[in-house]
Short mmCIF file of C-alpha atoms and ligand atoms in Angstrom, two decimals:
data_model
loop_
_atom_site.label_atom_id
_atom_site.label_comp_id
_atom_site.label_asym_id
_atom_site.label_seq_id
_atom_site.Cartn_x
_atom_site.Cartn_y
_atom_site.Cartn_z
CA MET M 1 74.69 76.58 -215.86
CA ASN M 2 73.69 80.09 -216.90
CA ASP M 3 74.72 83.20 -214.97
CA THR M 4 72.04 83.75 -212.36
CA SER M 5 73.91 86.43 -210.45
CA ARG M 6 71.77 89.23 -211.87
CA LEU M 7 68.47 87.45 -211.33
CA PRO M 8 66.58 88.33 -208.17
CA TYR M 9 65.96 85.59 -205.62
CA ARG M 10 62.26 84.78 -206.07
CA LEU M 11 60.64 83.14 -203.06
CA ARG M 12 57.50 81.63 -204.58
CA LEU M 13 56.73 78.99 -201.98
CA PRO M 14 53.32 78.62 -200.37
CA GLY M 15 55.07 79.88 -197.23
CA PRO M 16 57.26 81.38 -196.17
CA THR M 17 56.37 84.01 -198.73
CA ALA M 18 58.14 87.15 -199.96
CA VAL M 19 58.24 89.93 -197.37
CA PRO M 20 57.74 93.49 -198.69
CA ALA M 21 60.51 96.04 -198.08
CA ARG M 22 58.21 98.13 -195.88
CA VAL M 23 57.71 95.19 -193.54
CA ARG M 24 61.42 94.35 -193.47
CA GLN M 25 62.22 97.97 -192.65
CA ALA M 26 59.69 97.99 -189.81
CA ILE M 27 61.30 94.86 -188.38
CA ALA M 28 64.70 96.53 -188.56
CA GLY M 29 63.53 99.45 -186.39
CA LEU M 30 64.41 100.05 -182.74
CA VAL M 31 63.67 97.24 -180.34
CA ILE M 32 61.16 98.69 -177.90
CA ASP M 33 60.19 98.07 -174.28
CA HIS M 34 57.50 95.40 -174.20
CA HIS M 35 55.87 97.16 -171.21
CA GLY M 36 56.17 100.66 -172.66
CA PRO M 37 53.65 102.96 -174.37
CA GLU M 38 55.03 102.33 -177.88
CA PHE M 39 54.41 98.61 -177.50
CA HIS M 40 50.93 99.17 -176.05
CA ALA M 41 50.10 101.27 -179.12
CA LEU M 42 51.51 98.55 -181.41
CA VAL M 43 49.45 95.80 -179.79
CA GLY M 44 46.31 97.95 -179.92
CA GLU M 45 46.88 98.64 -183.59
CA ILE M 46 47.48 94.97 -184.40
CA GLN M 47 44.27 93.97 -182.63
CA ARG M 48 42.27 96.67 -184.40
CA ARG M 49 43.51 95.61 -187.82
CA ILE M 50 43.75 91.83 -187.44
CA ARG M 51 40.24 91.24 -186.10
CA PRO M 52 38.46 92.13 -189.37
CA ILE M 53 40.79 89.72 -191.17
CA PHE M 54 39.71 86.92 -188.82
CA GLY M 55 36.12 88.18 -189.02
CA THR M 56 35.88 88.46 -185.27
CA ARG M 57 35.19 91.07 -182.62
CA GLY M 58 37.06 88.88 -180.12
CA LYS M 59 40.71 88.65 -179.18
CA VAL M 60 43.34 87.35 -181.57
CA LEU M 61 46.25 86.08 -179.48
CA THR M 62 49.77 86.28 -180.89
CA PHE M 63 52.65 84.06 -179.81
CA ALA M 64 56.30 83.64 -180.68
CA GLY M 65 56.04 80.38 -182.57
CA SER M 66 55.12 78.85 -185.89
CA GLY M 67 51.72 77.70 -187.09
CA THR M 68 52.25 74.21 -185.67
CA ALA M 69 52.95 75.73 -182.24
CA ALA M 70 49.67 77.63 -182.43
CA MET M 71 47.80 74.45 -183.45
CA GLU M 72 49.26 72.56 -180.50
CA ALA M 73 48.55 75.44 -178.11
CA ALA M 74 44.93 75.70 -179.29
CA LEU M 75 44.32 72.01 -178.65
CA ALA M 76 46.23 71.97 -175.36
CA ASN M 77 43.98 74.74 -174.03
CA ILE M 78 40.72 72.94 -174.65
CA ALA M 79 41.44 69.22 -174.83
CA PRO M 80 43.14 67.60 -171.82
CA PRO M 81 44.53 64.09 -172.25
CA GLY M 82 41.80 61.50 -172.76
CA THR M 83 39.46 63.96 -174.51
CA PRO M 84 37.71 62.63 -177.62
CA VAL M 85 38.73 64.69 -180.65
CA LEU M 86 37.66 64.33 -184.27
CA VAL M 87 40.26 65.32 -186.87
CA VAL M 88 39.34 65.73 -190.52
CA ALA M 89 42.35 65.20 -192.78
CA HIS M 90 42.23 66.09 -196.46
CA GLY M 91 46.01 66.33 -196.72
CA GLN M 92 49.33 66.51 -194.92
CA PHE M 93 48.36 69.28 -192.49
CA GLY M 94 45.18 67.51 -191.41
CA VAL M 95 47.35 64.48 -190.69
CA ARG M 96 49.60 66.76 -188.63
CA PHE M 97 46.61 67.99 -186.60
CA GLY M 98 45.90 64.34 -185.81
CA GLN M 99 49.52 63.76 -184.76
CA ILE M 100 49.36 66.77 -182.45
CA ALA M 101 46.15 65.51 -180.85
CA GLN M 102 47.75 62.07 -180.41
CA ALA M 103 50.85 63.60 -178.85
CA LEU M 104 48.65 65.49 -176.37
CA GLY M 105 47.04 62.22 -175.34
CA CYS M 106 43.61 62.92 -176.82
CA LYS M 107 41.39 60.06 -178.00
CA VAL M 108 41.63 60.76 -181.69
CA ASP M 109 39.24 59.69 -184.42
CA MET M 110 40.50 60.51 -187.91
CA LEU M 111 38.12 61.23 -190.74
CA GLU M 112 40.31 60.66 -193.78
CA VAL M 113 39.25 62.47 -196.93
CA GLU M 114 40.67 61.63 -200.33
CA TRP M 115 43.51 64.02 -201.10
CA GLY M 116 42.54 66.48 -203.81
CA THR M 117 38.94 66.62 -202.60
CA ALA M 118 37.28 68.73 -199.92
CA PRO M 119 35.78 67.44 -196.65
CA ASP M 120 32.11 66.55 -197.02
CA PRO M 121 30.09 68.29 -194.29
CA ALA M 122 27.51 65.46 -194.36
CA ALA M 123 30.21 62.90 -193.54
CA ILE M 124 31.46 65.10 -190.69
CA ARG M 125 27.93 65.46 -189.33
CA GLN M 126 27.49 61.69 -189.37
CA GLN M 127 30.70 61.24 -187.38
CA LEU M 128 29.73 63.96 -184.89
CA GLU M 129 26.48 62.11 -184.19
CA HIS M 130 28.44 58.98 -183.45
CA ARG M 131 30.35 60.30 -180.42
CA ASP M 132 30.54 63.37 -178.14
CA TYR M 133 33.68 65.15 -179.25
CA ALA M 134 35.23 68.00 -177.30
CA ALA M 135 36.87 69.26 -180.48
CA LEU M 136 36.61 69.02 -184.24
CA CYS M 137 39.84 69.91 -186.07
CA VAL M 138 39.71 70.99 -189.70
CA THR M 139 42.26 72.39 -192.14
CA HIS M 140 40.81 75.44 -193.85
CA ASN M 141 43.25 75.56 -196.74
CA GLU M 142 45.16 72.31 -197.25
CA THR M 143 48.48 73.62 -198.52
CA SER M 144 49.64 70.14 -199.50
CA THR M 145 46.80 69.54 -201.99
CA GLY M 146 45.57 73.05 -202.80
CA VAL M 147 42.00 72.39 -201.66
CA THR M 148 39.89 74.76 -199.53
CA ALA M 149 37.29 73.42 -197.08
CA ASP M 150 33.74 74.77 -196.84
CA LEU M 151 34.05 76.48 -193.46
CA PRO M 152 30.54 78.00 -193.26
CA ALA M 153 29.00 74.54 -193.75
CA ILE M 154 31.34 72.93 -191.22
CA GLY M 155 30.80 75.73 -188.69
CA ALA M 156 27.06 75.13 -188.85
CA LEU M 157 27.66 71.55 -187.64
CA THR M 158 29.24 72.47 -184.30
CA LYS M 159 27.32 75.70 -183.67
CA ASP M 160 24.66 74.05 -181.49
CA ARG M 161 26.86 71.32 -179.98
CA PRO M 162 29.35 71.56 -177.12
CA THR M 163 32.07 70.52 -179.59
CA LEU M 164 34.59 73.28 -180.33
CA LEU M 165 35.65 73.80 -183.94
CA LEU M 166 39.41 74.31 -184.41
CA VAL M 167 40.39 75.66 -187.80
CA ASP M 168 43.93 75.56 -189.14
CA SER M 169 43.86 78.60 -191.41
CA VAL M 170 47.65 78.96 -191.47
CA SER M 171 47.66 79.27 -195.27
CA GLY M 172 44.21 80.83 -195.49
CA ILE M 173 44.09 83.78 -193.15
CA ALA M 174 44.50 87.15 -194.93
CA GLY M 175 44.33 85.47 -198.34
CA LEU M 176 40.92 83.78 -198.11
CA PRO M 177 37.71 85.01 -196.51
CA VAL M 178 37.38 83.97 -192.87
CA GLU M 179 34.35 85.01 -190.86
CA GLN M 180 35.10 83.56 -187.46
CA ASP M 181 32.04 85.01 -185.69
CA ARG M 182 29.49 84.56 -188.48
CA TRP M 183 30.64 81.02 -189.33
CA HIS M 184 30.88 79.90 -185.69
CA LEU M 185 34.56 78.99 -185.77
CA ASP M 186 35.89 78.60 -182.24
CA LEU M 187 39.67 78.64 -182.54
CA VAL M 188 41.13 79.98 -185.76
CA ILE M 189 44.85 79.46 -186.21
CA GLY M 190 47.09 81.57 -188.43
CA ALA M 191 50.80 82.21 -188.93
CA SER M 192 52.79 85.25 -189.96
CA GLN M 193 54.73 83.80 -192.90
CA LYS M 194 51.92 83.20 -195.39
CA ALA M 195 49.34 85.72 -196.64
CA LEU M 196 50.25 88.05 -193.75
CA MET M 197 53.48 88.93 -195.61
CA CYS M 198 55.80 88.60 -192.60
CA PRO M 199 58.74 86.35 -191.82
CA PRO M 200 58.00 83.14 -189.91
CA GLY M 201 57.78 83.49 -186.15
CA ILE M 202 54.32 84.60 -185.06
CA GLY M 203 51.46 82.16 -184.50
CA LEU M 204 47.99 83.64 -184.13
CA VAL M 205 44.83 82.26 -182.57
CA GLY M 206 41.40 83.89 -182.78
CA ILE M 207 39.11 82.69 -180.00
CA SER M 208 35.29 82.60 -179.76
CA ALA M 209 33.26 83.24 -176.60
CA LYS M 210 32.30 79.54 -176.63
CA ALA M 211 35.98 78.56 -176.65
CA TRP M 212 36.87 81.07 -173.90
CA ALA M 213 34.30 79.42 -171.62
CA VAL M 214 36.14 76.11 -171.99
CA ILE M 215 39.60 77.69 -171.73
CA GLU M 216 38.63 79.52 -168.53
CA ARG M 217 37.68 76.21 -166.90
CA GLY M 218 41.33 75.35 -167.41
CA HIS M 219 43.32 72.20 -166.84
CA GLY M 220 47.01 71.37 -166.43
CA GLY M 221 49.63 70.73 -169.07
CA ARG M 222 50.53 74.21 -170.24
CA PHE M 223 52.26 77.32 -168.95
CA PHE M 224 53.77 79.47 -171.69
CA TRP M 225 50.85 78.49 -173.89
CA ASP M 226 48.13 79.20 -171.34
CA PHE M 227 45.59 81.29 -173.23
CA ARG M 228 44.21 82.64 -169.94
CA LYS M 229 47.56 84.30 -169.26
CA ALA M 230 47.83 85.57 -172.84
CA GLY M 231 44.25 86.89 -172.78
CA ALA M 232 44.78 88.72 -169.48
CA ALA M 233 48.03 90.23 -170.77
CA LEU M 234 46.31 91.34 -173.96
CA ASP M 235 43.76 93.23 -171.86
CA LYS M 236 46.75 95.34 -170.79
CA LEU M 237 48.03 95.48 -174.41
CA GLU M 238 50.98 93.27 -173.49
CA GLY M 239 52.19 89.72 -173.87
CA ALA M 240 52.29 87.26 -170.97
CA PHE M 241 56.04 86.80 -171.61
CA THR M 242 58.58 88.73 -173.67
CA PRO M 243 56.87 88.99 -177.08
CA PRO M 244 58.68 89.05 -180.45
CA VAL M 245 58.52 92.86 -180.56
CA SER M 246 60.38 93.29 -183.85
CA LEU M 247 58.25 90.77 -185.70
CA MET M 248 55.17 92.43 -184.26
CA ALA M 249 56.36 95.76 -185.66
CA GLY M 250 56.54 93.97 -189.03
CA LEU M 251 53.06 92.52 -188.58
CA ALA M 252 51.65 95.96 -187.80
CA GLU M 253 53.21 97.31 -191.02
CA ALA M 254 51.84 94.40 -193.07
CA LEU M 255 48.38 95.08 -191.63
CA ARG M 256 48.71 98.76 -192.59
CA MET M 257 49.49 97.66 -196.15
CA ILE M 258 46.42 95.39 -196.19
CA GLU M 259 44.26 98.24 -194.92
CA GLU M 260 45.67 100.65 -197.51
CA GLU M 261 44.85 98.23 -200.32
CA GLY M 262 41.47 97.43 -198.75
CA PHE M 263 40.93 93.92 -197.42
CA ALA M 264 38.17 93.20 -199.96
CA ASN M 265 40.62 94.17 -202.73
CA VAL M 266 43.31 91.95 -201.20
CA LEU M 267 40.94 88.98 -201.32
CA ALA M 268 39.89 89.82 -204.89
CA ARG M 269 43.56 90.02 -205.89
CA HIS M 270 44.19 86.55 -204.46
CA ARG M 271 41.23 85.16 -206.44
CA ARG M 272 42.37 86.84 -209.65
CA LEU M 273 46.02 85.80 -209.37
CA ALA M 274 45.17 82.23 -208.43
CA ALA M 275 42.77 81.87 -211.36
CA ALA M 276 45.40 83.24 -213.75
CA MET M 277 48.09 80.96 -212.31
CA ARG M 278 45.86 77.90 -212.70
CA ALA M 279 44.93 78.86 -216.27
CA GLY M 280 48.56 79.49 -217.17
CA LEU M 281 49.84 76.24 -215.67
CA ALA M 282 47.08 74.22 -217.35
CA SER M 283 48.06 75.78 -220.70
CA LEU M 284 51.63 74.61 -220.09
CA GLY M 285 50.39 71.06 -219.57
CA LEU M 286 50.34 71.12 -215.75
CA PRO M 287 46.79 70.21 -214.70
CA PRO M 288 45.39 71.07 -211.26
CA PHE M 289 45.76 68.45 -208.52
CA PRO M 290 42.53 69.51 -206.75
CA ARG M 291 39.44 67.85 -208.14
CA GLU M 292 37.27 70.50 -206.46
CA ALA M 293 37.44 73.70 -204.42
CA PRO M 294 40.86 74.87 -205.67
CA SER M 295 42.65 77.22 -203.30
CA ASP M 296 43.22 80.90 -204.02
CA THR M 297 46.43 81.00 -201.98
CA VAL M 298 48.36 78.08 -203.47
CA ALA M 299 48.38 76.46 -206.90
CA VAL M 300 49.05 72.72 -206.73
CA VAL M 301 49.55 71.02 -210.09
CA ARG M 302 50.65 67.67 -211.45
CA VAL M 303 53.88 67.56 -213.41
CA PRO M 304 53.75 66.06 -216.90
CA ASP M 305 54.21 62.28 -217.16
CA GLY M 306 57.82 61.23 -217.38
CA LEU M 307 59.08 64.32 -215.58
CA ASP M 308 60.33 64.33 -211.98
CA GLY M 309 58.82 67.32 -210.18
CA ASN M 310 61.85 67.61 -207.93
CA VAL M 311 64.14 67.95 -210.95
CA MET M 312 61.86 70.67 -212.26
CA ILE M 313 62.03 72.49 -208.93
CA GLN M 314 65.82 72.25 -208.92
CA ASN M 315 66.01 73.57 -212.49
CA LEU M 316 63.72 76.50 -211.67
CA TYR M 317 65.96 77.43 -208.78
CA GLU M 318 69.33 76.89 -210.43
CA ARG M 319 68.46 78.56 -213.73
CA TYR M 320 65.94 81.20 -212.67
CA ARG M 321 66.44 81.64 -208.90
CA THR M 322 62.75 80.86 -208.51
CA VAL M 323 61.92 78.80 -205.43
CA VAL M 324 58.73 76.73 -205.59
CA ALA M 325 57.69 73.74 -203.50
CA GLY M 326 57.24 70.09 -204.27
CA SER M 327 55.43 67.62 -202.10
CA ARG M 328 56.77 66.25 -198.83
CA THR M 329 54.42 63.28 -198.97
CA HIS M 330 53.91 60.13 -201.04
CA LEU M 331 53.25 62.57 -203.91
CA SER M 332 56.87 63.76 -203.91
CA GLY M 333 58.06 64.22 -207.50
CA LYS M 334 54.52 64.26 -208.86
CA LEU M 335 53.38 67.74 -207.81
CA ILE M 336 54.64 71.27 -207.70
CA ARG M 337 53.13 73.91 -205.44
CA ILE M 338 53.41 77.66 -205.95
CA GLY M 339 52.19 80.36 -203.60
CA THR M 340 49.62 82.85 -204.83
CA MET M 341 49.35 84.48 -201.42
CA GLY M 342 50.62 87.55 -199.69
CA TYR M 343 52.83 90.05 -201.48
CA VAL M 344 52.18 88.86 -205.04
CA SER M 345 51.20 90.71 -208.16
CA GLU M 346 50.31 90.03 -211.78
CA SER M 347 53.96 90.42 -212.77
CA ASP M 348 54.98 87.64 -210.33
CA ILE M 349 52.49 85.26 -211.92
CA LEU M 350 53.59 86.11 -215.48
CA THR M 351 57.26 85.71 -214.54
CA ASP M 352 56.56 82.37 -212.83
CA LEU M 353 54.79 81.08 -215.92
CA HIS M 354 57.57 82.26 -218.22
CA PHE M 355 60.26 80.56 -216.13
CA ILE M 356 58.21 77.38 -215.78
CA GLU M 357 57.86 77.23 -219.56
CA LEU M 358 61.64 77.66 -219.96
CA THR M 359 62.24 74.96 -217.36
CA LEU M 360 59.95 72.55 -219.18
CA ARG M 361 61.92 73.22 -222.38
CA ASN M 362 65.22 72.67 -220.55
CA LEU M 363 63.89 69.29 -219.48
CA GLY M 364 62.81 68.26 -222.96
CA ILE M 365 59.11 69.15 -222.89
CA ALA M 366 57.97 71.74 -225.37
CA PRO M 367 54.69 73.45 -224.52
CA ARG M 368 53.21 75.87 -227.04
CA GLU M 369 55.43 78.94 -226.97
CA GLY M 370 54.21 81.56 -224.53
CA ALA M 371 51.06 79.53 -223.77
CA GLY M 372 51.17 79.98 -220.00
CA VAL M 373 51.82 83.69 -220.05
CA ALA M 374 49.17 84.20 -222.74
CA ALA M 375 46.49 82.35 -220.76
CA ALA M 376 47.20 84.36 -217.61
CA ALA M 377 47.50 87.65 -219.48
CA ALA M 378 44.16 87.02 -221.18
CA LEU M 379 42.51 86.81 -217.75
CA PHE M 380 44.30 89.92 -216.54
CA ALA M 381 43.15 91.81 -219.63
CA ARG M 382 39.47 91.15 -218.93
CA PRO M 383 37.62 94.27 -217.80
CA LEU M 384 37.32 94.60 -214.05
CA GLU M 385 33.50 94.26 -214.05
CA GLU M 386 33.76 90.99 -215.96
CA ARG M 387 36.40 89.69 -213.57
CA ARG M 388 34.25 90.65 -210.61
CA ALA M 389 31.28 88.81 -212.09
CA ALA M 390 33.41 85.70 -212.68
CA ALA M 391 34.99 85.78 -209.21
N1 PLP W 401 48.96 74.18 -191.52
C1 PLP W 401 49.05 74.53 -192.79
C2 PLP W 401 47.82 74.49 -193.61
C3 PLP W 401 50.27 74.91 -193.34
O1 PLP W 401 50.38 75.25 -194.62
C4 PLP W 401 51.42 74.91 -192.51
C5 PLP W 401 52.74 75.28 -193.05
O2 PLP W 401 53.01 75.21 -194.21
C6 PLP W 401 51.27 74.54 -191.18
C7 PLP W 401 50.03 74.19 -190.71
C8 PLP W 401 52.44 74.50 -190.27
O3 PLP W 401 52.86 75.78 -190.01
P1 PLP W 401 54.38 76.03 -189.51
O4 PLP W 401 55.26 75.51 -190.58
O5 PLP W 401 54.40 77.54 -189.38
O6 PLP W 401 54.53 75.34 -188.22
#
């Protein structure tokens, strides 16, 4: 074992992601009155800055809870037990959406999509014609496979139907384009610990006018999670119950950082870093798992034959204090997953690739020396105009 005491702890998961010092400092500030003027200003600021990220002029509700909590809350507010719901699953988190719908007593039809591929809008349309669904649940960015769904095409399918479109964008929001209003997405779900650069603990839900009409009709089975209460409280720039004020101070700071960089630049950075990460990993002999539509917020790659991905992950942590993810599915040991979202820069990607190369060598695989770093650096060196044209 080498001496890792002087190496920084590098959180390179696809969530939770590294939290910038500015955000941590904001969280460490005074705890404020959740009915006072400072909190009202904070909530107003969060709404002003988060709505463009969701691509909506409507409310974005925030709750103390993780992404899964927000997924469950979104369904519970529009789909009482016995409601027919169609869930598209192109990975682990789509499967989870189905489990949530089952647990809520919905009548669930699953549209299973081969992992590593994206949902086919034509297949979804066919299924929608088959039955009157109250809700269609789709994972925007499937963090388990690294594949991004075509939201504009899927939104067009439910636009003129009563069916509400629920989008799990937990690992997409703030790192990938989302145009809730233009793409006709009814409930868009996010979480603080991914591209929003905050610690875990805030679930977010953007809500369309079409969804509000259903929510307002209301039904039993929820109290804390009642979006009507949360919406009414938000009109007063408050939460329905004691909100996570410190985390919200952190979220406001993260949103200031996004605004300072420019949201379009943030998205371009995600595209650039993800492309460089993919190129670098491929050069090290780690091919992409996605067969199409690779994500710009997470790189998912296959580990070389004969190598156990979990051993690689352990080696990266023990030798280089670099924390990446494996797979928590039947693909365990075969994949590694690295975040390219949130507070990441070119130097993070180059360091990742360097340490991954060293890890491969430690484990008896010898890629061409410096191949990963060179492939990524070559992309970074391309003139900005060329990069923009390629993006
Ligand atoms: N959906 C996606 C796409 C995710 O990546 C995750 C977390 O990794 C979740 C849902 C669940 O979110 P949480 O772990 O915050 O409950």
